[in-house]
CSV table of C-alpha atoms and ligand atoms in Angstrom, one decimal:
chain,number,residue,atom,x,y,z
J,935,MET,CA,33.0,-73.3,-32.3
J,936,GLN,CA,36.4,-74.0,-33.8
J,937,VAL,CA,36.9,-73.2,-37.4
J,938,SER,CA,37.9,-76.4,-39.1
J,939,ALA,CA,41.5,-76.9,-40.4
J,940,HIS,CA,41.8,-77.3,-44.1
J,941,GLY,CA,45.3,-76.3,-45.2
J,942,ILE,CA,45.5,-79.0,-47.8
J,943,ILE,CA,42.5,-81.1,-48.9
J,944,ALA,CA,42.5,-84.6,-50.4
J,945,GLY,CA,43.1,-85.3,-54.0
J,946,GLY,CA,46.3,-84.8,-55.8
J,947,ALA,CA,49.5,-83.1,-54.6
J,948,ARG,CA,49.8,-79.5,-53.3
J,949,VAL,CA,53.0,-77.6,-53.6
J,950,LEU,CA,53.8,-74.8,-51.2
J,951,ASP,CA,56.8,-72.5,-50.6
J,952,ILE,CA,57.3,-71.5,-47.0
J,953,GLN,CA,60.0,-70.0,-44.9
J,954,ALA,CA,60.9,-72.3,-42.0
J,955,GLY,CA,63.4,-70.6,-39.8
J,956,SER,CA,66.3,-69.6,-42.0
J,957,TYR,CA,65.4,-72.0,-44.8
J,958,PRO,CA,63.0,-71.4,-47.6
J,959,LEU,CA,61.4,-74.8,-48.1
J,960,ARG,CA,59.5,-76.1,-51.1
J,961,ILE,CA,57.1,-78.8,-49.9
J,962,GLU,CA,54.8,-81.1,-51.8
J,963,VAL,CA,52.1,-83.0,-49.8
J,964,SER,CA,50.0,-85.7,-51.4
J,965,VAL,CA,46.9,-86.2,-49.2
J,966,PRO,CA,45.2,-89.5,-49.5
J,967,THR,CA,41.5,-90.3,-48.8
J,968,GLY,CA,40.4,-93.1,-46.4
J,969,ALA,CA,42.5,-94.7,-43.7
J,970,PRO,CA,44.9,-96.2,-43.1
J,971,ALA,CA,46.5,-94.3,-45.9
J,972,LEU,CA,50.0,-93.4,-47.0
J,973,LEU,CA,50.8,-89.7,-46.9
J,974,THR,CA,53.8,-88.6,-49.0
J,975,ALA,CA,55.6,-85.3,-48.4
J,976,LYS,CA,58.6,-84.1,-50.4
J,977,VAL,CA,60.7,-81.4,-48.7
J,978,TRP,CA,63.2,-79.5,-50.7
J,979,PRO,CA,65.3,-76.7,-49.0
J,980,GLN,CA,65.7,-73.9,-51.5
J,981,ARG,CA,69.3,-73.2,-50.5
J,982,ASP,CA,72.3,-75.3,-49.9
J,983,LEU,CA,72.7,-76.9,-46.5
J,984,ALA,CA,75.3,-75.1,-44.3
J,985,GLY,CA,75.7,-78.0,-41.9
J,986,ALA,CA,74.5,-81.6,-41.3
J,987,THR,CA,70.8,-81.3,-41.3
J,988,GLN,CA,68.0,-83.3,-39.8
J,989,LEU,CA,64.6,-83.1,-41.4
J,990,SER,CA,61.6,-84.5,-39.6
J,991,LEU,CA,57.9,-84.9,-40.2
J,992,THR,CA,55.4,-85.6,-37.5
J,993,ALA,CA,51.7,-86.0,-38.1
J,994,THR,CA,49.4,-85.6,-35.0
J,995,HIS,CA,45.7,-86.4,-35.0
J,996,GLN,CA,43.8,-83.5,-33.7
J,997,ASP,CA,41.3,-85.5,-31.6
J,998,SER,CA,43.1,-88.7,-30.6
J,999,GLN,CA,46.6,-87.1,-30.4
J,1000,ALA,CA,47.8,-90.3,-32.2
J,1001,ASN,CA,51.0,-89.5,-34.0
J,1002,VAL,CA,53.5,-90.9,-36.5
J,1003,SER,CA,56.8,-89.5,-37.5
J,1004,GLN,CA,59.9,-90.0,-39.6
J,1005,GLN,CA,63.3,-88.5,-39.6
J,1006,ILE,CA,65.8,-88.1,-42.5
J,1007,ASN,CA,69.4,-87.0,-42.0
J,1008,VAL,CA,71.0,-85.0,-44.8
J,1009,PRO,CA,74.7,-84.2,-45.1
J,1010,ALA,CA,75.8,-80.6,-45.6
J,1011,GLY,CA,76.0,-79.6,-49.2
J,1012,PRO,CA,73.9,-79.0,-52.3
J,1013,ARG,CA,70.2,-78.8,-51.7
J,1014,MET,CA,68.3,-82.0,-52.4
J,1015,ILE,CA,64.8,-83.4,-52.1
J,1016,SER,CA,63.9,-85.6,-49.1
J,1017,VAL,CA,60.8,-87.8,-49.4
J,1018,PHE,CA,58.7,-88.7,-46.3
J,1019,ASP,CA,56.2,-91.6,-46.3
J,1020,VAL,CA,54.1,-92.1,-43.3
J,1021,THR,CA,51.0,-94.2,-42.8
J,1022,LEU,CA,48.1,-92.3,-41.2
J,1023,PRO,CA,45.9,-94.8,-39.2
J,1024,GLN,CA,42.7,-92.8,-39.1
J,1025,THR,CA,40.6,-90.2,-40.9
J,1026,GLY,CA,40.1,-86.7,-39.5
J,1027,VAL,CA,42.2,-83.6,-39.1
J,1028,TRP,CA,45.9,-84.1,-38.8
J,1029,GLU,CA,48.6,-81.5,-38.1
J,1030,LEU,CA,51.8,-82.0,-40.1
J,1031,ARG,CA,54.8,-80.6,-38.4
J,1032,ILE,CA,57.8,-80.3,-40.7
J,1033,GLN,CA,61.1,-79.4,-39.0
J,1034,ILE,CA,64.5,-78.5,-40.4
J,1035,HIS,CA,67.4,-78.5,-38.0
J,1036,ASP,CA,70.9,-77.8,-39.1
J,1037,THR,CA,74.0,-77.3,-36.9
J,1038,ALA,CA,74.6,-73.9,-38.4
J,1039,HIS,CA,71.2,-72.2,-38.3
J,1040,GLY,CA,69.2,-74.0,-35.6
J,1041,ILE,CA,65.5,-75.1,-35.9
J,1042,GLY,CA,62.9,-74.0,-38.4
J,1043,VAL,CA,59.4,-75.3,-38.1
J,1044,VAL,CA,56.2,-75.2,-40.1
J,1045,THR,CA,52.9,-76.9,-39.3
J,1046,VAL,CA,50.2,-77.5,-41.8
J,1047,PRO,CA,46.7,-78.9,-41.0
J,1048,ILE,CA,45.4,-81.5,-43.4
J,1049,THR,CA,42.0,-83.3,-43.5
J,1050,ILE,CA,41.7,-87.0,-44.4
J,1051,TYR,CA,38.2,-87.7,-45.5
J,1052,PRO,CA,36.8,-91.3,-45.3
J,1053,ASN,CA,36.4,-93.2,-48.5
J,1054,SER,CA,32.7,-93.4,-49.2
J,1055,ILE,CA,30.5,-94.2,-52.2
J,1056,PRO,CA,27.6,-91.8,-52.9
J,1057,PRO,CA,24.4,-93.2,-51.2
J,1058,LEU,CA,22.6,-93.6,-54.5
J,1059,THR,CA,25.2,-95.7,-56.2
J,1060,ILE,CA,23.7,-99.1,-55.2
J,1061,PRO,CA,20.1,-98.4,-56.3
J,1062,MET,CA,21.7,-97.0,-59.6
J,1063,PHE,CA,23.5,-100.3,-60.2
J,1064,VAL,CA,20.3,-102.3,-59.5
J,1065,ALA,CA,18.3,-100.2,-61.9
J,1066,VAL,CA,21.0,-100.5,-64.6
J,1067,ALA,CA,21.2,-104.2,-64.1
J,1068,ILE,CA,17.4,-104.6,-64.5
J,1069,LEU,CA,17.6,-102.5,-67.7
J,1070,ALA,CA,20.3,-104.7,-69.1
J,1071,LEU,CA,18.4,-107.9,-68.2
J,1072,VAL,CA,15.2,-106.7,-69.9
J,1073,LEU,CA,17.1,-105.8,-73.0
J,1074,PHE,CA,18.9,-109.1,-73.0
J,1075,SER,CA,15.6,-111.1,-72.5
J,1076,THR,CA,14.0,-109.3,-75.5
J,1077,THR,CA,16.9,-110.3,-77.7
J,1078,ILE,CA,17.0,-114.0,-76.8
J,1079,TRP,CA,13.3,-114.4,-76.6
J,1080,PRO,CA,11.8,-112.8,-79.7
J,1081,GLU,CA,8.6,-114.9,-79.7
J,1082,ALA,CA,7.5,-114.1,-76.2
J,1083,ARG,CA,3.8,-114.2,-75.2
J,1084,PRO,CA,2.0,-110.9,-75.0
J,1085,TRP,CA,1.9,-110.7,-71.2
J,1086,VAL,CA,5.7,-111.2,-71.1
J,1087,ARG,CA,6.1,-108.4,-73.6
J,1088,VAL,CA,4.0,-106.1,-71.4
J,1089,ALA,CA,6.1,-107.0,-68.3
J,1090,GLN,CA,9.3,-106.4,-70.3
J,1091,ALA,CA,8.0,-103.0,-71.4
J,1092,HIS,CA,7.0,-102.0,-67.9
J,1093,SER,CA,10.3,-103.1,-66.3
J,1094,PHE,CA,12.1,-101.3,-69.1
J,1095,THR,CA,10.3,-98.0,-68.5
J,1096,ALA,CA,10.6,-98.2,-64.7
J,1097,SER,CA,14.3,-99.0,-64.6
J,1098,LEU,CA,15.1,-96.4,-67.3
J,1099,SER,CA,13.2,-93.7,-65.3
J,1100,ILE,CA,14.9,-94.7,-62.1
J,1101,THR,CA,18.3,-94.6,-63.8
J,1102,VAL,CA,17.7,-91.2,-65.2
J,1103,VAL,CA,16.3,-89.7,-61.9
J,1104,ILE,CA,19.2,-91.2,-59.9
J,1105,GLY,CA,21.7,-90.0,-62.5
J,1106,LEU,CA,20.3,-86.5,-62.2
J,1107,LEU,CA,20.3,-86.5,-58.4
J,1108,MET,CA,24.0,-87.7,-58.3
J,1109,ALA,CA,25.0,-85.1,-60.8
J,1110,TRP,CA,23.1,-82.3,-59.2
J,1111,PRO,CA,25.6,-81.4,-56.4
J,1112,ASN,CA,28.3,-81.2,-59.0
J,1113,LEU,CA,26.2,-78.9,-61.2
J,1114,ARG,CA,26.1,-76.3,-58.3
J,1115,VAL,CA,29.8,-76.1,-57.4
J,1116,ASP,CA,30.0,-72.4,-58.2
J,1117,ILE,CA,27.2,-71.4,-55.9
J,1118,PRO,CA,28.6,-70.1,-52.6
J,1119,THR,CA,28.0,-72.3,-49.6
J,1120,VAL,CA,26.6,-71.1,-46.3
J,1121,ASP,CA,30.2,-71.1,-45.0
J,1122,THR,CA,31.1,-68.2,-47.1
J,1123,THR,CA,28.6,-65.9,-45.5
J,1124,THR,CA,29.7,-66.9,-42.0
J,1125,ARG,CA,33.3,-66.1,-42.7
J,1126,PRO,CA,33.2,-62.5,-43.8
J,1127,TYR,CA,36.7,-61.3,-43.2
J,1128,PHE,CA,39.8,-61.7,-41.0
J,1129,VAL,CA,41.9,-59.3,-39.0
J,1130,THR,CA,45.7,-59.5,-38.6
J,1131,GLN,CA,48.1,-58.2,-36.0
J,1132,ALA,CA,51.8,-58.1,-37.0
J,1133,SER,CA,54.5,-57.5,-34.4
J,1134,GLN,CA,58.2,-58.0,-34.2
J,1135,THR,CA,59.4,-60.7,-31.9
J,1136,ARG,CA,62.8,-62.3,-31.2
J,1137,ASP,CA,64.0,-65.8,-31.1
J,1138,ALA,CA,66.5,-65.5,-28.4
J,1139,GLN,CA,67.8,-69.0,-28.8
J,1140,ARG,CA,68.7,-68.5,-32.5
J,1141,ASN,CA,69.4,-64.8,-32.0
J,1142,VAL,CA,67.1,-63.6,-34.9
J,1143,ASP,CA,64.4,-61.1,-35.2
J,1144,GLN,CA,61.1,-62.4,-36.4
J,1145,LEU,CA,57.7,-61.1,-37.4
J,1146,GLN,CA,54.7,-62.7,-35.9
J,1147,ILE,CA,51.3,-62.5,-37.5
J,1148,LEU,CA,48.1,-63.4,-35.6
J,1149,VAL,CA,45.1,-64.0,-37.8
J,1150,ASN,CA,41.6,-63.8,-36.2
J,1151,ASP,CA,38.1,-64.2,-37.6
J,1152,GLY,CA,36.3,-60.9,-37.9
J,1153,SER,CA,33.0,-62.3,-36.7
J,1154,THR,CA,34.0,-64.7,-33.9
J,1155,GLY,CA,37.4,-63.4,-32.8
J,1156,LEU,CA,38.7,-67.0,-33.0
J,1157,PRO,CA,42.0,-67.9,-34.6
J,1158,VAL,CA,41.5,-68.4,-38.3
J,1159,ASP,CA,42.6,-71.9,-39.2
J,1160,ASP,CA,40.8,-72.7,-42.5
J,1161,ILE,CA,43.5,-71.1,-44.6
J,1162,MET,CA,44.1,-72.8,-48.0
J,1163,VAL,CA,47.2,-73.0,-50.0
J,1164,HIS,CA,47.0,-70.4,-52.8
J,1165,HIS,CA,49.7,-69.5,-55.2
J,1166,GLN,CA,51.8,-72.1,-53.4
J,1167,ALA,CA,51.7,-70.6,-49.9
J,1168,LEU,CA,49.5,-70.4,-46.9
J,1169,MET,CA,50.2,-66.7,-46.4
J,1170,HIS,CA,51.8,-64.2,-48.7
J,1171,LEU,CA,53.4,-61.3,-46.8
J,1172,VAL,CA,54.8,-58.2,-48.4
J,1173,LEU,CA,56.7,-55.6,-46.4
J,1174,ILE,CA,57.5,-52.2,-47.9
J,1175,ASP,CA,59.2,-49.2,-46.3
J,1176,PRO,CA,58.8,-46.4,-48.8
J,1177,VAL,CA,61.5,-44.3,-46.9
J,1178,SER,CA,64.3,-46.8,-47.0
J,1179,HIS,CA,63.0,-48.5,-50.3
J,1180,THR,CA,63.1,-51.8,-48.5
J,1181,PHE,CA,60.9,-54.6,-49.9
J,1182,LEU,CA,60.4,-58.1,-48.8
J,1183,HIS,CA,58.0,-60.8,-50.2
J,1184,ILE,CA,58.1,-63.8,-47.8
J,1185,HIS,CA,55.9,-66.7,-46.8
J,1186,PRO,CA,55.6,-67.1,-43.0
J,1187,ALA,CA,55.3,-70.6,-41.5
J,1188,ARG,CA,52.2,-71.5,-39.6
J,1189,VAL,CA,53.2,-72.5,-36.1
J,1190,SER,CA,49.7,-73.0,-34.7
J,1191,ALA,CA,46.1,-72.1,-35.4
J,1192,GLY,CA,46.1,-68.5,-36.6
J,1193,ARG,CA,49.7,-67.9,-35.7
J,1194,TYR,CA,52.4,-67.4,-38.3
J,1195,ILE,CA,56.1,-66.6,-37.8
J,1196,VAL,CA,58.9,-65.6,-40.2
J,1197,ASP,CA,62.5,-64.7,-39.7
J,1198,LEU,CA,63.4,-61.2,-40.6
J,1199,PRO,CA,66.6,-60.5,-42.5
J,1200,SER,CA,68.6,-57.4,-41.4
J,1201,ILE,CA,66.5,-54.5,-42.8
J,1202,ALA,CA,66.6,-50.8,-42.2
J,1203,ARG,CA,64.4,-49.6,-39.3
J,1204,GLY,CA,61.2,-48.0,-40.4
J,1205,THR,CA,57.5,-47.9,-40.5
J,1206,TYR,CA,56.6,-50.7,-42.9
J,1207,ASP,CA,53.4,-51.3,-44.9
J,1208,VAL,CA,52.4,-54.9,-44.2
J,1209,ALA,CA,50.2,-56.6,-46.8
J,1210,ILE,CA,48.9,-60.0,-45.8
J,1211,GLU,CA,47.2,-62.2,-48.4
J,1212,ILE,CA,45.4,-65.4,-47.5
J,1213,GLU,CA,42.6,-67.5,-48.9
J,1214,ARG,CA,40.1,-69.1,-46.6
J,1215,ALA,CA,38.1,-72.2,-47.4
J,1216,ASN,CA,35.0,-71.5,-49.4
J,1217,SER,CA,36.1,-67.9,-49.9
J,1218,GLY,CA,38.3,-66.0,-52.4
J,1219,SER,CA,41.6,-64.6,-51.4
J,1220,GLN,CA,41.6,-61.6,-49.1
J,1221,MET,CA,44.2,-59.1,-48.1
J,1222,THR,CA,44.8,-56.9,-45.0
J,1223,HIS,CA,47.0,-53.9,-44.7
J,1224,GLN,CA,48.6,-52.4,-41.6
J,1225,GLN,CA,51.7,-50.7,-40.5
J,1226,VAL,CA,54.3,-51.9,-38.1
J,1227,GLU,CA,57.6,-50.4,-37.0
J,1228,ILE,CA,60.4,-53.0,-37.4
J,1229,GLY,CA,64.0,-53.3,-38.5
J,1230,ASP,CA,67.4,-52.8,-37.0
J,1231,ASP,CA,69.4,-49.6,-36.6
J,1232,THR,CA,72.6,-51.0,-38.2
J,1233,ALA,CA,71.0,-51.8,-41.6
J,1234,GLN,CA,71.2,-49.3,-44.4
J,1235,ALA,CA,68.6,-47.7,-46.5
J,1236,LEU,CA,68.6,-48.7,-50.2
J,1237,PRO,CA,69.1,-46.3,-53.1
J,1238,ALA,CA,66.0,-44.9,-54.7
J,1239,PRO,CA,64.9,-47.1,-57.7
J,1240,SER,CA,65.6,-45.9,-61.3
J,1241,PRO,CA,62.7,-44.8,-63.5
J,1242,VAL,CA,61.8,-47.1,-66.4
J,1243,PRO,CA,63.3,-47.8,-68.9
J,1244,ALA,CA,65.7,-49.1,-66.2
J,1245,THR,CA,68.6,-51.6,-66.1
J,1246,VAL,CA,69.0,-53.2,-62.8
J,1247,GLN,CA,72.0,-55.3,-61.7
J,1248,ALA,CA,71.2,-58.2,-59.4
J,1249,GLY,CA,74.2,-60.4,-58.5
J,1250,ASP,CA,75.5,-61.8,-61.8
J,1251,TYR,CA,72.4,-60.8,-63.7
J,1252,THR,CA,71.4,-57.7,-65.6
J,1253,VAL,CA,67.7,-57.1,-66.0
J,1254,THR,CA,66.0,-54.4,-68.1
J,1255,VAL,CA,62.5,-53.3,-67.4
J,1256,GLN,CA,60.7,-51.2,-70.0
J,1257,ALA,CA,57.2,-50.1,-70.9
J,1258,THR,CA,56.0,-50.6,-74.5
J,1259,THR,CA,53.9,-47.4,-74.3
J,1260,PRO,CA,54.0,-44.5,-71.8
J,1261,ALA,CA,51.9,-45.4,-68.7
J,1262,ARG,CA,48.6,-43.5,-68.6
J,1263,VAL,CA,45.9,-43.6,-66.0
J,1264,GLY,CA,43.5,-46.5,-66.5
J,1265,VAL,CA,45.1,-47.7,-69.7
J,1266,PRO,CA,46.7,-51.1,-69.5
J,1267,VAL,CA,50.4,-50.8,-70.1
J,1268,GLU,CA,52.8,-53.7,-70.9
J,1269,LEU,CA,56.1,-53.9,-69.0
J,1270,GLN,CA,58.7,-56.1,-70.5
J,1271,VAL,CA,61.4,-57.7,-68.4
J,1272,THR,CA,64.6,-59.2,-70.0
J,1273,ALA,CA,67.4,-61.0,-68.2
J,1274,THR,CA,71.0,-61.4,-69.3
J,1275,ARG,CA,74.1,-62.7,-67.7
J,1276,ALA,CA,77.6,-61.5,-68.9
J,1277,GLY,CA,75.9,-60.0,-72.0
J,1278,GLN,CA,74.1,-63.2,-73.0
J,1279,PRO,CA,70.4,-64.0,-72.6
J,1280,VAL,CA,69.8,-66.4,-69.8
J,1281,ALA,CA,68.5,-69.8,-71.0
J,1282,ALA,CA,65.4,-70.0,-68.8
J,1283,LEU,CA,63.4,-68.4,-66.1
J,1284,ASP,CA,62.2,-70.5,-63.2
J,1285,TYR,CA,58.6,-70.8,-62.0
J,1286,TRP,CA,58.4,-69.2,-58.6
J,1287,LEU,CA,55.1,-69.6,-56.7
J,1288,GLY,CA,53.7,-71.2,-59.9
J,1289,MET,CA,54.4,-68.2,-62.2
J,1290,ARG,CA,57.5,-67.0,-64.1
J,1291,GLY,CA,57.2,-63.5,-62.7
J,1292,HIS,CA,55.6,-61.5,-60.0
J,1293,MET,CA,55.2,-57.7,-59.8
J,1294,ILE,CA,54.1,-55.6,-56.9
J,1295,VAL,CA,53.1,-51.9,-57.4
J,1296,ARG,CA,52.6,-49.3,-54.8
J,1297,ASN,CA,51.5,-45.6,-55.1
J,1298,PRO,CA,53.1,-43.0,-52.8
J,1299,ASN,CA,50.5,-43.1,-50.0
J,1300,GLY,CA,50.2,-46.9,-50.1
J,1301,ALA,CA,46.5,-46.9,-50.8
J,1302,ILE,CA,47.0,-48.7,-54.1
J,1303,PHE,CA,48.8,-52.0,-53.8
J,1304,GLY,CA,48.8,-54.3,-56.8
J,1305,HIS,CA,50.1,-57.9,-57.2
J,1306,ILE,CA,50.4,-58.8,-60.8
J,1307,HIS,CA,51.5,-62.1,-62.4
J,1308,ALA,CA,53.5,-62.4,-65.5
J,1309,VAL,CA,51.6,-63.1,-68.7
J,1310,GLY,CA,51.5,-66.8,-69.2
J,1311,THR,CA,50.3,-70.1,-67.7
J,1312,MET,CA,50.6,-71.3,-64.2
J,1313,ASN,CA,52.8,-74.3,-63.3
J,1314,ASP,CA,52.0,-75.9,-60.0
J,1315,LEU,CA,54.5,-78.8,-60.4
J,1316,PHE,CA,57.1,-79.5,-57.7
J,1317,GLU,CA,59.7,-79.8,-60.4
J,1318,PRO,CA,60.9,-79.2,-63.2
J,1319,VAL,CA,60.5,-75.5,-62.4
J,1320,SER,CA,61.8,-73.5,-65.4
J,1321,ALA,CA,60.7,-72.5,-68.9
J,1322,VAL,CA,63.0,-71.6,-71.8
J,1323,GLY,CA,63.4,-67.9,-72.6
J,1324,ASN,CA,64.7,-64.8,-70.9
J,1325,LYS,CA,61.7,-62.5,-71.2
J,1326,VAL,CA,58.5,-62.0,-69.3
J,1327,ALA,CA,55.8,-59.4,-69.6
J,1328,PHE,CA,53.3,-57.8,-67.2
J,1329,VAL,CA,50.1,-55.9,-68.0
J,1330,TYR,CA,48.6,-53.4,-65.5
J,1331,ALA,CA,46.4,-50.4,-65.6
J,1332,PHE,CA,47.7,-47.9,-63.1
J,1333,PRO,CA,44.6,-46.2,-61.4
J,1334,THR,CA,46.2,-42.8,-60.6
J,1335,ALA,CA,48.6,-40.3,-62.1
J,1336,GLU,CA,51.6,-40.3,-59.8
J,1337,PRO,CA,54.9,-42.0,-59.5
J,1338,TYR,CA,54.6,-45.7,-58.6
J,1339,ALA,CA,57.2,-47.9,-56.9
J,1340,VAL,CA,57.4,-51.2,-58.7
J,1341,TRP,CA,59.2,-54.4,-57.7
J,1342,VAL,CA,59.6,-57.2,-60.3
J,1343,GLN,CA,60.5,-60.6,-59.0
J,1344,ILE,CA,61.8,-63.4,-61.2
J,1345,MET,CA,63.9,-66.5,-60.4
J,1346,ILE,CA,66.9,-67.7,-62.4
J,1347,ASP,CA,68.7,-71.0,-61.5
J,1348,GLY,CA,67.1,-71.1,-58.1
J,1349,THR,CA,68.0,-67.5,-57.2
J,1350,LEU,CA,65.2,-65.1,-56.6
J,1351,LEU,CA,65.9,-61.6,-58.0
J,1352,THR,CA,64.0,-58.6,-56.8
J,1353,LEU,CA,64.2,-55.6,-59.2
J,1354,PRO,CA,63.0,-52.2,-57.9
J,1355,VAL,CA,62.0,-49.6,-60.5
J,1356,GLN,CA,59.8,-46.6,-60.7
J,1357,ILE,CA,57.1,-45.7,-63.1
J,1358,THR,CA,55.6,-42.3,-63.5
J,1359,VAL,CA,52.0,-42.5,-64.6
J,1360,LEU,CA,50.7,-39.7,-66.8
J,1361,PRO,CA,47.1,-38.3,-66.6
D,559,CU,CU1,53.9,-64.7,-52.1
């Protein structure tokens, strides 16, 4: 039994941020229904192109191996959006392979499974139309024929009652599946959990260290390939080394069923906590934790973060993080984050992964790991991606009285800022 591929399902456009080789990519895929159908994908590298770049999209049908592809050449320079349009000739599961290849950084690849469902009308639609048509006809005949004989009147009454009953019953039957959307399906109970194995690998050709993550189903052992896009990524990976204060929040690329790969920047060698968050079809999001020794010996440890209220310098930006009340166990505390540049408030904060701010908290032994979103609404649009204002707030109830490491992540003008601070939680 192969778990089905779902990555992105039909209806509307899905946006995902993913690391393909050395490029963070923002991708929007609009999945059609029925076939032949036009599939549109926008690909937007999230940093400027260092060299002449070739972007390509190849869609391969899982069963027939039929494939279609398109290539777009982009000159070196400021990042821009490339739009792919390919016509998929048949329904079923397709694997989209999006590749970015520039002369400076080599190849980055991400593959995403999508499912094209056939167009179909619900089976009861035609009887419903017939019943409604009879109903309309009867009503019409009573209006144009007011002096009808008694037997005609009886026939009209009977047809009216019958067609009305049929309409109501079919209407209820058609609505019934939609009334039950929140009840878990059988699938949920057959997919209890997943296991992950993270290990450092090396891409010898491109001369970069990578982290590979294998995801297997807990009950069948098979690769997990029903991973859905959630919070604009297939997989959210957080790496923390409490000794060197190193923190990474990245989005590995799916390279095949249950296999994810991401380039590692130069980070201090250490034993890292690896938190992996995915969402499987018909399940909620789930997280695994494990430890892995990675990093390179030449990279330096980072300074210990300052306790709040803290002012953190990140490139040209100065960001303050402060709590409105002292943090106490179990009491929600509000953390306010304010960004300025050269003494002036920044005009706007970008949406990153659909939110204007993310915060990760970790207690000293790593047993408590929290991922908190900034207060506010989500924005899943491909672009525009910013909202006016230089402040965001987070609310979190720390479960234990000890010092917590906290990383706030915000994006300004397309640059992601990671701001480490420390919060001591009082009893
Ligand atoms: Cu993430």
